[in-house]
Amino acid sequence: MAENKVLLVDGMALLFRGYFANSYGGYIRKTKAGLPTNAVYGFVKYLLDACKTFNPSHVVCCWDMGSKTFRTDKFNDYKGNRPEAPADLIPQFDLVKEVVTGFGIPNIGVVGYEADDCIGTLSKQLSAHMEVFVLTGDHDMLQLVDERVKVVIMKKGPSNYAVYDADKLLEEKQLTAKQFIDLKGLIGDTSDNYPGVKGIGEKTATKLLVEYLSIEGILENLALLPKGVKAKIEAELEMLHLCRELATIHCGAPVACTPEQCLWQPDQAKIASMFEELEFNSLVKDVTRLIAVS
């Protein structure tokens, strides 16, 4: 019998991707009553495709719970460059969680932490029981790769995934999962709006980490570095340590989920009724096919 596996879904990553994939040309999918559903429709398509591709026995969906977290307490500008959510996406934040509940999947999130932290925490808890697949579009999650944890990065197009285990991460990025945190400390993250060390790019940072293994190793060997690189790091030591802290997924968030709570047992009749209400008629066949092979 195949080992159980849990799919940990980065809800916001799927929802935003679903919104922009289904708002081209300014057209927004809505119900006859005028409720926007384009993001939820895209979310469901991505979720069903991932379930078909990876055939999980368990599924959990994790969410951000507001913009204020322990990271914004440490660095006020963290994610400060993010634009406001489009007006027709806002009502879909609650709607998508109702849909996830309708699938019988737990929604997990906690104020003060990001979805990443919830996923990191649950990956540690659930990997004791089964193989873990993290579904996301966010390369920050690569730091979670472990013997029992694979990170699935969604790429453009349906059923197009890059699945990272430790070997693939080393082969493609030349780094271990732990080194990936140090990489972000060095180069920062423009999408999360923290700077890293000014003037240090990914190529230089990767070379340093391959040679000296960690930020500590680099700092112990500053005298051996080219003068320009040494000067840049020395000028930004405080920011370097702060950015590594911001980049680190917190795997001790106050969340929990047992295997029994996230067993993937979709109720076909319930889902069909929910899809009828949302006018997702074209997706009913997809669910029927998925349940037949699950």
XYZ file of N, CA and C in Angstrom, residues 96-216:
363
model
N -13.624 31.883 -0.590
C -12.741 30.747 -0.880
C -12.599 29.831 0.338
N -12.629 30.417 1.531
C -12.531 29.573 2.733
C -13.797 28.730 2.911
N -14.944 29.303 2.525
C -16.188 28.520 2.567
C -16.107 27.341 1.592
N -15.520 27.607 0.420
C -15.373 26.552 -0.584
C -14.422 25.456 -0.076
N -13.326 25.860 0.542
C -12.361 24.893 1.100
C -13.049 24.025 2.157
N -13.843 24.667 3.024
C -14.617 23.925 4.025
C -15.578 22.957 3.344
N -16.198 23.411 2.238
C -17.116 22.554 1.470
C -16.427 21.320 0.907
N -15.136 21.414 0.662
C -14.358 20.262 0.203
C -13.996 19.335 1.364
N -14.292 19.777 2.593
C -13.909 18.977 3.760
C -12.449 19.144 4.127
N -11.858 20.268 3.700
C -10.438 20.543 3.965
C -10.337 21.574 5.083
N -9.481 21.365 6.094
C -9.339 22.373 7.152
C -8.659 23.645 6.629
N -9.206 24.816 7.035
C -8.557 26.117 6.822
C -7.755 26.437 8.081
N -6.456 26.712 7.923
C -5.625 26.993 9.095
C -4.871 28.302 8.908
N -4.948 29.159 9.915
C -4.223 30.424 9.927
C -4.290 30.979 11.336
N -3.330 31.825 11.694
C -3.332 32.401 13.041
C -2.800 33.830 12.959
N -3.477 34.739 13.646
C -3.095 36.151 13.636
C -1.670 36.303 14.170
N -0.890 37.143 13.488
C 0.489 37.390 13.911
C 1.514 36.546 13.177
N 1.033 35.555 12.408
C 1.920 34.679 11.642
C 1.457 34.634 10.187
N 2.360 34.272 9.294
C 2.009 34.117 7.886
C 1.624 32.667 7.600
N 0.983 32.481 6.449
C 0.664 31.121 6.007
C 1.928 30.262 5.947
N 3.055 30.878 5.539
C 4.343 30.151 5.469
C 4.679 29.508 6.811
N 4.455 30.256 7.896
C 4.780 29.756 9.235
C 3.864 28.595 9.619
N 2.601 28.718 9.244
C 1.645 27.624 9.515
C 2.044 26.378 8.727
N 2.414 26.581 7.460
C 2.828 25.452 6.614
C 4.106 24.820 7.166
N 5.064 25.663 7.564
C 6.310 25.142 8.135
C 6.054 24.328 9.391
N 5.192 24.845 10.264
C 4.864 24.157 11.515
C 4.170 22.824 11.242
N 3.181 22.849 10.341
C 2.445 21.619 10.035
C 3.321 20.609 9.293
N 4.271 21.107 8.494
C 5.163 20.179 7.780
C 5.996 19.382 8.781
N 6.401 20.032 9.870
C 7.168 19.328 10.914
C 6.267 18.322 11.648
N 5.046 18.766 11.977
C 4.126 17.887 12.719
C 3.726 16.665 11.890
N 3.316 16.916 10.645
C 2.718 15.840 9.845
C 3.751 14.934 9.189
N 5.002 15.426 9.028
C 6.027 14.569 8.415
C 6.394 13.404 9.335
N 6.007 13.493 10.596
C 6.209 12.361 11.514
C 5.281 11.194 11.154
N 4.214 11.507 10.416
C 3.202 10.492 10.093
C 3.180 10.110 8.616
N 3.602 11.029 7.734
C 3.456 10.790 6.293
C 4.359 11.723 5.501
N 4.416 11.486 4.203
C 5.183 12.347 3.311
C 4.416 13.658 3.140
N 5.152 14.765 3.037
C 4.530 16.087 2.940
C 4.881 16.720 1.592
N 3.853 17.258 0.912
C 4.041 18.040 -0.309
C 3.496 19.439 -0.049
N 4.346 20.451 -0.186
C 3.929 21.848 0.019
C 3.637 22.451 -1.350
N 2.392 22.876 -1.580
C 1.994 23.451 -2.872
C 1.992 24.971 -2.777
N 2.835 25.625 -3.580
C 2.987 27.074 -3.487
C 3.575 27.622 -4.793
N 3.638 28.949 -4.874
C 4.375 29.587 -5.966
C 5.568 30.323 -5.409
N 5.786 30.208 -4.110
C 6.748 31.019 -3.366
C 8.039 30.241 -3.114
N 9.139 30.717 -3.720
C 10.425 30.021 -3.570
C 10.975 30.094 -2.138
N 10.453 31.007 -1.300
C 10.875 31.055 0.112
C 10.651 29.704 0.791
N 9.644 28.979 0.329
C 9.283 27.701 0.954
C 10.340 26.618 0.749
N 11.297 26.864 -0.153
C 12.325 25.850 -0.412
C 13.134 25.519 0.833
N 13.148 26.443 1.800
C 13.871 26.181 3.051
C 13.221 25.055 3.858
N 11.995 24.665 3.509
C 11.300 23.601 4.246
C 11.643 22.200 3.735
N 12.342 22.134 2.603
C 12.684 20.827 2.029
C 13.430 19.990 3.063
N 12.988 18.736 3.179
C 13.544 17.840 4.189
C 13.428 16.417 3.643
N 13.898 15.472 4.422
C 13.833 14.070 3.983
C 12.393 13.646 3.676
N 11.442 14.186 4.445
C 10.030 13.806 4.271
C 9.175 14.953 3.729
N 9.820 16.061 3.331
C 9.073 17.239 2.864
C 9.565 17.660 1.479
N 8.653 17.651 0.505
C 8.965 18.156 -0.836
C 8.201 19.464 -1.038
N 8.817 20.395 -1.737
C 8.154 21.665 -2.049
C 7.816 21.666 -3.534
N 6.526 21.883 -3.823
C 6.022 21.877 -5.197
C 5.780 23.324 -5.626
N 6.602 23.815 -6.559
C 6.451 25.181 -7.065
C 5.582 25.146 -8.322
N 4.488 25.896 -8.293
C 3.604 25.981 -9.452
C 4.260 26.856 -10.516
N 4.278 26.350 -11.736
C 4.831 27.113 -12.848
C 3.709 27.477 -13.815
N 4.038 28.220 -14.857
C 2.998 28.653 -15.806
C 2.405 27.449 -16.523
N 1.084 27.507 -16.698
C 0.407 26.443 -17.430
C -0.109 25.355 -16.509
N -1.157 24.652 -16.944
C -1.751 23.591 -16.121
C -0.808 22.404 -15.960
N -0.880 21.765 -14.795
C -0.102 20.558 -14.487
C 1.398 20.764 -14.701
N 1.869 21.978 -14.460
C 3.293 22.281 -14.654
C 3.910 22.624 -13.297
N 4.627 21.682 -12.730
C 5.173 21.840 -11.380
C 6.660 21.520 -11.357
N 7.382 22.231 -10.506
C 8.766 21.854 -10.191
C 8.737 21.290 -8.771
N 9.105 20.038 -8.622
C 9.046 19.368 -7.316
C 10.469 19.274 -6.756
N 10.680 19.938 -5.617
C 12.013 19.998 -5.027
C 12.138 19.072 -3.828
N 13.093 18.151 -3.926
C 13.585 17.456 -2.744
C 15.017 17.957 -2.530
N 15.733 17.389 -1.568
C 17.075 17.893 -1.249
C 18.024 17.792 -2.446
N 17.918 16.683 -3.208
C 18.813 16.491 -4.359
C 18.546 17.514 -5.455
N 17.270 17.736 -5.751
C 16.899 18.701 -6.807
C 17.317 20.118 -6.400
N 17.161 20.445 -5.112
C 17.532 21.776 -4.613
C 19.041 21.987 -4.777
N 19.811 20.973 -4.422
C 21.267 21.067 -4.538
C 21.700 21.151 -6.005
N 21.038 20.362 -6.831
C 21.379 20.329 -8.258
C 21.057 21.665 -8.945
N 19.892 22.219 -8.634
C 19.446 23.428 -9.338
C 19.947 24.722 -8.707
N 19.983 24.764 -7.376
C 20.341 26.015 -6.684
C 21.730 25.968 -6.042
N 22.375 24.797 -6.065
C 23.681 24.573 -5.423
C 23.647 24.770 -3.900
N 22.464 24.749 -3.320
C 22.330 25.047 -1.888
C 21.475 23.991 -1.187
N 21.694 23.881 0.120
C 20.803 23.072 0.952
C 19.612 23.951 1.371
N 18.594 23.328 1.961
C 17.426 24.089 2.421
C 17.825 25.147 3.449
N 18.701 24.769 4.377
C 19.133 25.714 5.411
C 19.918 26.876 4.805
N 20.759 26.588 3.815
C 21.523 27.648 3.148
C 20.615 28.607 2.385
N 19.444 28.114 1.989
C 18.514 28.968 1.254
C 18.049 30.149 2.116
N 17.963 29.937 3.437
C 17.611 31.030 4.353
C 18.730 32.076 4.352
N 19.974 31.611 4.412
C 21.114 32.534 4.404
C 21.205 33.299 3.084
N 20.836 32.618 1.996
C 20.808 33.295 0.688
C 19.876 34.501 0.730
N 18.666 34.286 1.292
C 17.686 35.389 1.367
C 18.179 36.495 2.293
N 18.898 36.121 3.353
C 19.490 37.126 4.233
C 20.476 38.004 3.492
N 21.248 37.403 2.601
C 22.265 38.137 1.841
C 21.676 38.990 0.717
N 20.712 38.431 -0.028
C 20.224 39.151 -1.223
C 18.906 39.878 -0.989
N 18.232 39.576 0.149
C 16.942 40.208 0.407
C 15.848 39.623 -0.467
N 14.708 40.284 -0.472
C 13.557 39.814 -1.245
C 12.726 41.030 -1.654
N 12.714 41.341 -2.932
C 11.995 42.541 -3.388
C 10.486 42.396 -3.191
N 9.953 41.165 -3.346
C 8.504 41.017 -3.200
C 8.064 41.184 -1.743
N 8.942 40.835 -0.790
C 8.626 41.029 0.629
C 9.199 42.335 1.180
N 9.947 43.034 0.328
C 10.428 44.385 0.641
C 11.445 44.441 1.791
N 12.365 43.477 1.791
C 13.515 43.641 2.695
C 14.788 43.541 1.852
N 15.808 44.363 2.185
C 16.878 44.628 1.219
C 18.050 43.664 1.175
N 18.338 42.932 2.251
C 19.566 42.154 2.267
C 20.771 43.083 2.301
N 21.884 42.617 1.743
C 23.104 43.431 1.686
C 23.149 44.132 0.330
N 23.135 45.462 0.355
C 23.132 46.228 -0.901
C 24.344 45.863 -1.740
N 24.078 45.565 -3.021
C 25.177 45.274 -3.945
C 25.567 43.812 -4.024
N 24.947 42.956 -3.187
C 25.225 41.509 -3.260
C 24.059 40.835 -3.985
N 24.355 40.257 -5.135
C 23.320 39.569 -5.907
C 23.340 38.074 -5.664
N 22.410 37.370 -6.322
C 22.258 35.929 -6.080
C 23.508 35.137 -6.462
N 24.141 35.522 -7.565
C 25.318 34.785 -8.041
C 26.462 34.859 -7.008
N 26.739 36.080 -6.529
C 27.803 36.277 -5.540
C 27.456 35.571 -4.230
N 26.195 35.743 -3.783
C 25.762 35.138 -2.517
C 25.878 33.616 -2.570
N 25.441 33.019 -3.680
C 25.509 31.557 -3.828
C 26.964 31.088 -3.791
N 27.830 31.801 -4.495
C 29.259 31.457 -4.510
C 29.848 31.492 -3.090
N 29.483 32.531 -2.332
C 29.975 32.662 -0.955
C 29.485 31.509 -0.077
N 28.217 31.144 -0.253
C 27.637 30.086 0.575
C 28.184 28.701 0.201
N 28.442 28.500 -1.080
C 29.046 27.230 -1.505
C 30.430 27.097 -0.878
N 31.165 28.227 -0.844
C 32.537 28.188 -0.327
C 32.604 28.174 1.199
N 31.760 28.997 1.858
C 31.884 29.178 3.314
C 30.700 28.606 4.103
N 29.738 28.001 3.406
C 28.638 27.208 3.980
C 27.504 27.995 4.633
N 27.816 29.096 5.313
C 26.772 29.825 6.045
C 27.180 31.289 6.195
N 26.250 32.103 6.680
C 26.581 33.508 6.969
C 27.693 33.567 8.016
N 27.614 32.702 9.028
C 28.667 32.677 10.056
C 30.028 32.366 9.421
